[in-house]
One Martini backbone bead per residue (centre of mass of N, CA, C, O) as a GRO file, in nm:
protein
   95
    1ASN     BB    1   0.160   2.176  -1.530
    2LEU     BB    2   0.387   1.916  -1.530
    3VAL     BB    3   0.502   1.942  -1.280
    4GLU     BB    4   0.314   2.010  -1.056
    5GLU     BB    5   0.142   1.792  -1.123
    6ALA     BB    6   0.400   1.569  -1.049
    7ASN     BB    7   0.358   1.662  -0.756
    8GLU     BB    8   0.070   1.508  -0.710
    9LYS     BB    9   0.082   1.220  -0.862
   10GLY     BB   10   0.268   1.149  -0.646
   11GLN     BB   11   0.108   1.203  -0.394
   12LEU     BB   12  -0.076   1.016  -0.453
   13LEU     BB   13   0.110   0.758  -0.442
   14HIS     BB   14   0.150   0.786  -0.224
   15ASP     BB   15  -0.052   0.822   0.013
   16ILE     BB   16  -0.135   0.518  -0.081
   17LEU     BB   17   0.112   0.282  -0.060
   18ILE     BB   18   0.236   0.385   0.259
   19GLN     BB   19  -0.013   0.155   0.403
   20HIS     BB   20   0.121  -0.070   0.354
   21ARG     BB   21   0.290  -0.334   0.485
   22LEU     BB   22   0.508  -0.340   0.303
   23VAL     BB   23   0.623  -0.081   0.350
   24LYS     BB   24   0.880   0.102   0.481
   25GLU     BB   25   0.935   0.309   0.216
   26ILE     BB   26   0.931   0.634  -0.049
   27ARG     BB   27   1.087   0.750  -0.227
   28PHE     BB   28   1.031   1.121  -0.397
   29ARG     BB   29   1.024   1.281  -0.697
   30GLY     BB   30   0.807   1.301  -0.819
   31LEU     BB   31   0.756   1.046  -1.046
   32PHE     BB   32   0.989   0.865  -0.851
   33PHE     BB   33   1.043   0.583  -0.728
   34ALA     BB   34   1.109   0.448  -0.433
   35ILE     BB   35   1.001   0.129  -0.277
   36GLU     BB   36   1.004  -0.069  -0.010
   37MET     BB   37   1.077  -0.336   0.134
   38GLU     BB   38   1.161  -0.620   0.296
   39SER     BB   39   1.282  -0.792   0.041
   40ALA     BB   40   1.487  -0.898  -0.259
   41ALA     BB   41   1.253  -1.036  -0.332
   42LEU     BB   42   0.963  -0.937  -0.291
   43VAL     BB   43   1.120  -0.745  -0.581
   44GLN     BB   44   1.104  -0.903  -0.762
   45LYS     BB   45   0.798  -0.997  -0.779
   46ILE     BB   46   0.675  -0.774  -0.819
   47VAL     BB   47   0.907  -0.684  -1.085
   48GLU     BB   48   0.707  -0.882  -1.268
   49ARG     BB   49   0.480  -0.883  -1.220
   50CYS     BB   50   0.434  -0.617  -1.366
   51LEU     BB   51   0.470  -0.637  -1.548
   52GLU     BB   52   0.260  -0.836  -1.693
   53LYS     BB   53   0.097  -0.630  -1.640
   54GLY     BB   54   0.249  -0.375  -1.789
   55MET     BB   55   0.451  -0.252  -1.550
   56ILE     BB   56   0.761  -0.068  -1.567
   57THR     BB   57   0.992  -0.206  -1.325
   58PHE     BB   58   1.247  -0.196  -1.105
   59TRP     BB   59   1.583  -0.223  -0.935
   60PHE     BB   60   1.762  -0.182  -0.708
   61LEU     BB   61   2.136  -0.227  -0.676
   62SER     BB   62   2.224  -0.087  -0.415
   63CYS     BB   63   1.935  -0.130  -0.288
   64PRO     BB   64   1.743  -0.493  -0.360
   65ASN     BB   65   1.426  -0.310  -0.143
   66ALA     BB   66   1.413  -0.140  -0.412
   67PHE     BB   67   1.147  -0.041  -0.627
   68ARG     BB   68   1.127   0.165  -0.955
   69LEU     BB   69   0.944   0.400  -1.113
   70ALA     BB   70   0.813   0.628  -1.351
   71PRO     BB   71   0.553   0.769  -1.454
   72PRO     BB   72   0.424   0.936  -1.686
   73LEU     BB   73   0.373   1.272  -1.720
   74VAL     BB   74   0.121   1.149  -1.862
   75ILE     BB   75  -0.024   1.091  -1.681
   76THR     BB   76  -0.338   1.039  -1.483
   77LEU     BB   77  -0.512   1.028  -1.182
   78GLU     BB   78  -0.677   0.808  -1.280
   79GLU     BB   79  -0.425   0.597  -1.376
   80MET     BB   80  -0.318   0.711  -1.091
   81LYS     BB   81  -0.543   0.512  -0.965
   82GLU     BB   82  -0.484   0.245  -1.080
   83ALA     BB   83  -0.195   0.176  -1.023
   84ALA     BB   84  -0.217   0.161  -0.710
   85MET     BB   85  -0.454  -0.086  -0.728
   86GLU     BB   86  -0.263  -0.233  -0.840
   87ILE     BB   87  -0.017  -0.289  -0.668
   88ILE     BB   88  -0.178  -0.373  -0.412
   89THR     BB   89  -0.270  -0.646  -0.522
   90ILE     BB   90   0.013  -0.744  -0.566
   91PHE     BB   91   0.084  -0.739  -0.294
   92GLU     BB   92  -0.165  -0.947  -0.154
   93GLU     BB   93  -0.071  -1.126  -0.304
   94LEU     BB   94   0.241  -1.149  -0.188
   95GLY     BB   95   0.171  -1.056   0.140
   0.00000   0.00000   0.00000
């Protein structure tokens, strides 16, 4: 059941990332995320660093302080944890 699993995986990513001091807010439905940070400049650095590490993210034109993340529905819980920890590492490097 991809929809049910997407909600579980999305909640896992939310629960890991929301704990970081740089994260102001996380809006999500399933595996579609808007992760709000302190500034547009920080978001730009995060997007660039994620791309260097092979994670596709992008910023929002309507909300420059947030970046979007949309992992594939078939991502495993273990892969989601790994991605979350990689994003936390990027936050630590930049913040």
